[in-house]
Amino acid sequence: MTAAESGTTGRYLVLLEDDATVLGARELNRLAGIRTASTADAAGAAPGALFSGAGGVVLHELGVALVDADPDQIAALQGSVRERGTPLAAIEPERRVFAIGSPQPVADAEVTWGLRAVRADQSAPTGKGIRVAVLDTGFDEQHPDFAGRDVVTGSFVEGQDAHDGHGHGTHCIGTACGPRTTQSGPGYGIASEASIYAGKVLSDDGSGGDSGILSGIQWAISNGCSVVSMSLGAPTQPGQPFSDAFERVAQRAIERGTLIVAAAGNESQRSAGAIAPVGHPANCPSILAVGAIDEQGAIADFSSGTVDQIGQVDVVGPGVDVYSSWPGQERYRKLSGTSMATPHVAGVAALLAQQFPERAWGLWARLAQSAKRLPLASTDIGAGVVQAP
């Protein structure tokens, strides 16, 4: 089976122990002859760009290295992981991840039901002063609904700038941070005055690797973002372990005051009796996993759920026929997916961050405590539908 067939890139993530980035780089060189570059020396660069002069890249703030390695090198590194007292904590293949969502036709003059479902249309906070990072396919900075907004962009996809050549990222940014009122149609955004950090971690074809996502997370943390919204992922199988690297990174993010919110996945076919487990990386315990409901309050047919002890749905948001911004002349489109539910949750988290001083775990707790319960199983909806303050 090739790397592409297995859903991996052929490269590896090496999780380093806490505060061991320098020692970890030395260990990679000593054991496997892998010479690494560090993002500490090239802030904001895509991992692939740093690979040109080295066999690996250390994401210094996250304590994770991305390496090219042959089987013998990996065996040597795995031997070090099994020993106590070494700076190498875990090794895992780098996965390919994808934007989660599917397009639907736009209906003219339709009311945006997502704002009503989370009570954002009644909320006084606007997210002003809060930084929200949306890691996706980029952003259309020329969209007229965002004129005058505080927007910072960064690309972590080699060879592509931060412009959204796909559409998924602009749609998710619109839901999380777009306007609540517009002159050309219904309002669709929740944290309408938040600062937007648009990180391109998926290419214009909607796919990318773990390393780009981790680079985007590091960028968001270093820029003081309170919330990171990730409407992306890869399918998992029941019983498949969550990523040690992403779990440790999420813990480190929380320690720095950043909450990571991610889409649970669209792999279910509930109408046929099939419920898929929460996907990667949302299945990590320290990443808030978001499922999707429809306008009637029913769980979306595609929404992944809690099927075993690994990965659980924590909350849900509106995720069916969600109207939001779109690049180019089209301007607006409706999409369905847990991708669409995730920025609803991120936007509400930004409103809570503005109103209350807590960050990270405090935001997680308030999202869960204030969620509206539905007459559905908690394995499908977690604490319920998030509610704006």
PDB file of C-alpha atoms in Angstrom, residues 183-328:
ATOM      1  CA  GLN A 183     -27.017  45.211   2.666  1.00  0.00           C
ATOM      2  CA  SER A 184     -27.093  42.403   0.134  1.00  0.00           C
ATOM      3  CA  GLY A 185     -28.738  39.592   2.136  1.00  0.00           C
ATOM      4  CA  PRO A 186     -29.083  38.012   5.563  1.00  0.00           C
ATOM      5  CA  GLY A 187     -26.467  38.433   8.249  1.00  0.00           C
ATOM      6  CA  TYR A 188     -24.487  35.243   8.796  1.00  0.00           C
ATOM      7  CA  GLY A 189     -21.549  35.946  11.139  1.00  0.00           C
ATOM      8  CA  ILE A 190     -21.292  35.522  14.902  1.00  0.00           C
ATOM      9  CA  ALA A 191     -18.199  37.334  16.236  1.00  0.00           C
ATOM     10  CA  SER A 192     -18.722  40.262  13.878  1.00  0.00           C
ATOM     11  CA  GLU A 193     -16.017  42.490  15.363  1.00  0.00           C
ATOM     12  CA  ALA A 194     -13.365  39.910  16.244  1.00  0.00           C
ATOM     13  CA  SER A 195      -9.880  40.127  14.754  1.00  0.00           C
ATOM     14  CA  ILE A 196      -9.546  37.489  12.038  1.00  0.00           C
ATOM     15  CA  TYR A 197      -6.419  35.385  11.652  1.00  0.00           C
ATOM     16  CA  ALA A 198      -6.849  33.469   8.410  1.00  0.00           C
ATOM     17  CA  GLY A 199      -4.276  30.688   8.185  1.00  0.00           C
ATOM     18  CA  LYS A 200      -4.045  28.752   4.945  1.00  0.00           C
ATOM     19  CA  VAL A 201      -3.166  25.177   5.919  1.00  0.00           C
ATOM     20  CA  LEU A 202      -5.086  23.418   3.120  1.00  0.00           C
ATOM     21  CA  SER A 203      -4.260  23.942  -0.536  1.00  0.00           C
ATOM     22  CA  ASP A 204      -6.632  25.207  -3.193  1.00  0.00           C
ATOM     23  CA  ASP A 205      -7.766  21.613  -3.783  1.00  0.00           C
ATOM     24  CA  GLY A 206      -8.903  21.396  -0.138  1.00  0.00           C
ATOM     25  CA  SER A 207      -6.220  19.033   1.148  1.00  0.00           C
ATOM     26  CA  GLY A 208      -3.067  19.290   3.224  1.00  0.00           C
ATOM     27  CA  GLY A 209      -0.876  17.572   5.781  1.00  0.00           C
ATOM     28  CA  ASP A 210      -0.577  17.501   9.546  1.00  0.00           C
ATOM     29  CA  SER A 211       2.548  19.637   9.389  1.00  0.00           C
ATOM     30  CA  GLY A 212       0.775  22.588   7.787  1.00  0.00           C
ATOM     31  CA  ILE A 213      -1.954  22.426  10.414  1.00  0.00           C
ATOM     32  CA  LEU A 214       0.563  22.297  13.247  1.00  0.00           C
ATOM     33  CA  SER A 215       2.394  25.273  11.730  1.00  0.00           C
ATOM     34  CA  GLY A 216      -0.896  27.166  11.646  1.00  0.00           C
ATOM     35  CA  ILE A 217      -1.584  26.310  15.279  1.00  0.00           C
ATOM     36  CA  GLN A 218       1.860  27.561  16.262  1.00  0.00           C
ATOM     37  CA  TRP A 219       1.203  30.797  14.333  1.00  0.00           C
ATOM     38  CA  ALA A 220      -2.150  31.272  16.078  1.00  0.00           C
ATOM     39  CA  ILE A 221      -0.687  30.680  19.528  1.00  0.00           C
ATOM     40  CA  SER A 222       2.236  33.024  18.924  1.00  0.00           C
ATOM     41  CA  ASN A 223      -0.245  35.721  17.835  1.00  0.00           C
ATOM     42  CA  GLY A 224      -2.329  35.387  20.997  1.00  0.00           C
ATOM     43  CA  CYS A 225      -5.462  33.923  19.420  1.00  0.00           C
ATOM     44  CA  SER A 226      -8.056  32.875  21.988  1.00  0.00           C
ATOM     45  CA  VAL A 227      -9.735  30.402  19.636  1.00  0.00           C
ATOM     46  CA  VAL A 228      -8.508  28.239  16.757  1.00  0.00           C
ATOM     47  CA  SER A 229     -11.228  26.910  14.440  1.00  0.00           C
ATOM     48  CA  MET A 230     -10.348  23.895  12.273  1.00  0.00           C
ATOM     49  CA  SER A 231     -12.996  22.601   9.874  1.00  0.00           C
ATOM     50  CA  LEU A 232     -10.762  19.848   8.580  1.00  0.00           C
ATOM     51  CA  GLY A 233      -9.701  16.336   9.345  1.00  0.00           C
ATOM     52  CA  ALA A 234      -9.177  12.755   8.297  1.00  0.00           C
ATOM     53  CA  PRO A 235     -11.417   9.700   8.871  1.00  0.00           C
ATOM     54  CA  THR A 236     -10.596   7.241  11.628  1.00  0.00           C
ATOM     55  CA  GLN A 237     -11.600   3.674  12.401  1.00  0.00           C
ATOM     56  CA  PRO A 238     -13.266   2.482  15.632  1.00  0.00           C
ATOM     57  CA  GLY A 239     -10.612   1.905  18.260  1.00  0.00           C
ATOM     58  CA  GLN A 240      -7.920   3.784  16.331  1.00  0.00           C
ATOM     59  CA  PRO A 241      -5.725   5.754  18.769  1.00  0.00           C
ATOM     60  CA  PHE A 242      -5.769   9.527  18.684  1.00  0.00           C
ATOM     61  CA  SER A 243      -2.598  11.379  17.717  1.00  0.00           C
ATOM     62  CA  ASP A 244      -0.177  11.771  20.621  1.00  0.00           C
ATOM     63  CA  ALA A 245       1.400  14.728  18.835  1.00  0.00           C
ATOM     64  CA  PHE A 246      -1.853  16.629  18.339  1.00  0.00           C
ATOM     65  CA  GLU A 247      -3.033  15.851  21.868  1.00  0.00           C
ATOM     66  CA  ARG A 248       0.158  17.185  23.414  1.00  0.00           C
ATOM     67  CA  VAL A 249       0.032  20.235  21.131  1.00  0.00           C
ATOM     68  CA  ALA A 250      -3.575  20.906  22.182  1.00  0.00           C
ATOM     69  CA  GLN A 251      -2.544  20.691  25.838  1.00  0.00           C
ATOM     70  CA  ARG A 252       0.309  23.099  25.204  1.00  0.00           C
ATOM     71  CA  ALA A 253      -2.069  25.449  23.397  1.00  0.00           C
ATOM     72  CA  ILE A 254      -4.456  25.424  26.350  1.00  0.00           C
ATOM     73  CA  GLU A 255      -1.572  26.220  28.678  1.00  0.00           C
ATOM     74  CA  ARG A 256      -0.908  29.266  26.485  1.00  0.00           C
ATOM     75  CA  GLY A 257      -4.590  30.303  26.613  1.00  0.00           C
ATOM     76  CA  THR A 258      -5.722  29.023  23.201  1.00  0.00           C
ATOM     77  CA  LEU A 259      -8.735  26.739  22.723  1.00  0.00           C
ATOM     78  CA  ILE A 260      -8.715  24.506  19.629  1.00  0.00           C
ATOM     79  CA  VAL A 261     -12.117  23.657  18.114  1.00  0.00           C
ATOM     80  CA  ALA A 262     -12.356  21.042  15.340  1.00  0.00           C
ATOM     81  CA  ALA A 263     -14.948  19.330  13.150  1.00  0.00           C
ATOM     82  CA  ALA A 264     -15.983  15.844  14.255  1.00  0.00           C
ATOM     83  CA  GLY A 265     -16.251  14.592  10.663  1.00  0.00           C
ATOM     84  CA  ASN A 266     -18.813  13.739   7.988  1.00  0.00           C
ATOM     85  CA  GLU A 267     -18.293   9.997   7.655  1.00  0.00           C
ATOM     86  CA  SER A 268     -21.611   8.781   9.096  1.00  0.00           C
ATOM     87  CA  GLN A 269     -24.627   7.630   7.117  1.00  0.00           C
ATOM     88  CA  ARG A 270     -27.138   7.540   9.928  1.00  0.00           C
ATOM     89  CA  SER A 271     -30.106   6.920   7.633  1.00  0.00           C
ATOM     90  CA  ALA A 272     -28.464   3.600   6.788  1.00  0.00           C
ATOM     91  CA  GLY A 273     -27.573   2.831  10.402  1.00  0.00           C
ATOM     92  CA  ALA A 274     -23.886   3.730  10.090  1.00  0.00           C
ATOM     93  CA  ILE A 275     -22.286   6.032  12.678  1.00  0.00           C
ATOM     94  CA  ALA A 276     -18.609   6.794  12.126  1.00  0.00           C
ATOM     95  CA  PRO A 277     -16.188   7.677  14.943  1.00  0.00           C
ATOM     96  CA  VAL A 278     -14.931  11.214  15.463  1.00  0.00           C
ATOM     97  CA  GLY A 279     -12.112  11.924  13.014  1.00  0.00           C
ATOM     98  CA  HIS A 280      -8.557  13.161  13.394  1.00  0.00           C
ATOM     99  CA  PRO A 281      -7.606  15.525  15.012  1.00  0.00           C
ATOM    100  CA  ALA A 282     -10.958  16.243  16.714  1.00  0.00           C
ATOM    101  CA  ASN A 283     -10.756  12.867  18.480  1.00  0.00           C
ATOM    102  CA  CYS A 284      -7.983  14.177  20.749  1.00  0.00           C
ATOM    103  CA  PRO A 285      -9.282  14.667  24.320  1.00  0.00           C
ATOM    104  CA  SER A 286      -7.977  18.249  24.529  1.00  0.00           C
ATOM    105  CA  ILE A 287      -9.542  19.394  21.236  1.00  0.00           C
ATOM    106  CA  LEU A 288     -13.216  20.431  21.360  1.00  0.00           C
ATOM    107  CA  ALA A 289     -15.008  18.175  18.854  1.00  0.00           C
ATOM    108  CA  VAL A 290     -18.069  19.608  17.083  1.00  0.00           C
ATOM    109  CA  GLY A 291     -20.967  17.677  15.555  1.00  0.00           C
ATOM    110  CA  ALA A 292     -23.731  19.075  13.331  1.00  0.00           C
ATOM    111  CA  ILE A 293     -27.510  19.506  13.587  1.00  0.00           C
ATOM    112  CA  ASP A 294     -30.094  20.679  11.077  1.00  0.00           C
ATOM    113  CA  GLU A 295     -32.643  23.467  11.348  1.00  0.00           C
ATOM    114  CA  GLN A 296     -35.160  21.142  13.012  1.00  0.00           C
ATOM    115  CA  GLY A 297     -32.683  20.286  15.765  1.00  0.00           C
ATOM    116  CA  ALA A 298     -32.028  16.765  14.473  1.00  0.00           C
ATOM    117  CA  ILE A 299     -28.562  15.315  14.232  1.00  0.00           C
ATOM    118  CA  ALA A 300     -27.213  15.617  10.684  1.00  0.00           C
ATOM    119  CA  ASP A 301     -27.164  12.356   8.767  1.00  0.00           C
ATOM    120  CA  PHE A 302     -23.434  12.713   8.061  1.00  0.00           C
ATOM    121  CA  SER A 303     -22.310  13.850  11.527  1.00  0.00           C
ATOM    122  CA  SER A 304     -19.745  11.563  13.158  1.00  0.00           C
ATOM    123  CA  GLY A 305     -20.460  10.442  16.704  1.00  0.00           C
ATOM    124  CA  THR A 306     -19.084   8.904  19.872  1.00  0.00           C
ATOM    125  CA  VAL A 307     -18.735   5.185  19.152  1.00  0.00           C
ATOM    126  CA  ASP A 308     -16.120   4.005  21.648  1.00  0.00           C
ATOM    127  CA  GLN A 309     -13.700   5.262  24.277  1.00  0.00           C
ATOM    128  CA  ILE A 310     -11.558   7.153  21.753  1.00  0.00           C
ATOM    129  CA  GLY A 311     -12.939  10.478  20.571  1.00  0.00           C
ATOM    130  CA  GLN A 312     -16.245  12.004  21.572  1.00  0.00           C
ATOM    131  CA  VAL A 313     -18.549  14.753  20.364  1.00  0.00           C
ATOM    132  CA  ASP A 314     -18.365  17.597  22.897  1.00  0.00           C
ATOM    133  CA  VAL A 315     -20.939  20.065  21.481  1.00  0.00           C
ATOM    134  CA  VAL A 316     -22.918  20.638  18.281  1.00  0.00           C
ATOM    135  CA  GLY A 317     -23.684  23.591  16.052  1.00  0.00           C
ATOM    136  CA  PRO A 318     -25.757  24.369  12.938  1.00  0.00           C
ATOM    137  CA  GLY A 319     -24.282  22.379  10.073  1.00  0.00           C
ATOM    138  CA  VAL A 320     -26.907  21.830   7.353  1.00  0.00           C
ATOM    139  CA  ASP A 321     -27.593  24.364   4.567  1.00  0.00           C
ATOM    140  CA  VAL A 322     -25.479  27.028   6.249  1.00  0.00           C
ATOM    141  CA  TYR A 323     -25.339  30.336   4.351  1.00  0.00           C
ATOM    142  CA  SER A 324     -22.071  32.272   4.484  1.00  0.00           C
ATOM    143  CA  SER A 325     -19.496  34.179   2.453  1.00  0.00           C
ATOM    144  CA  TRP A 326     -17.859  32.760  -0.684  1.00  0.00           C
ATOM    145  CA  PRO A 327     -14.955  34.012  -2.818  1.00  0.00           C
ATOM    146  CA  GLY A 328     -15.255  35.850  -6.096  1.00  0.00           C
TER     147      GLY A 328
END
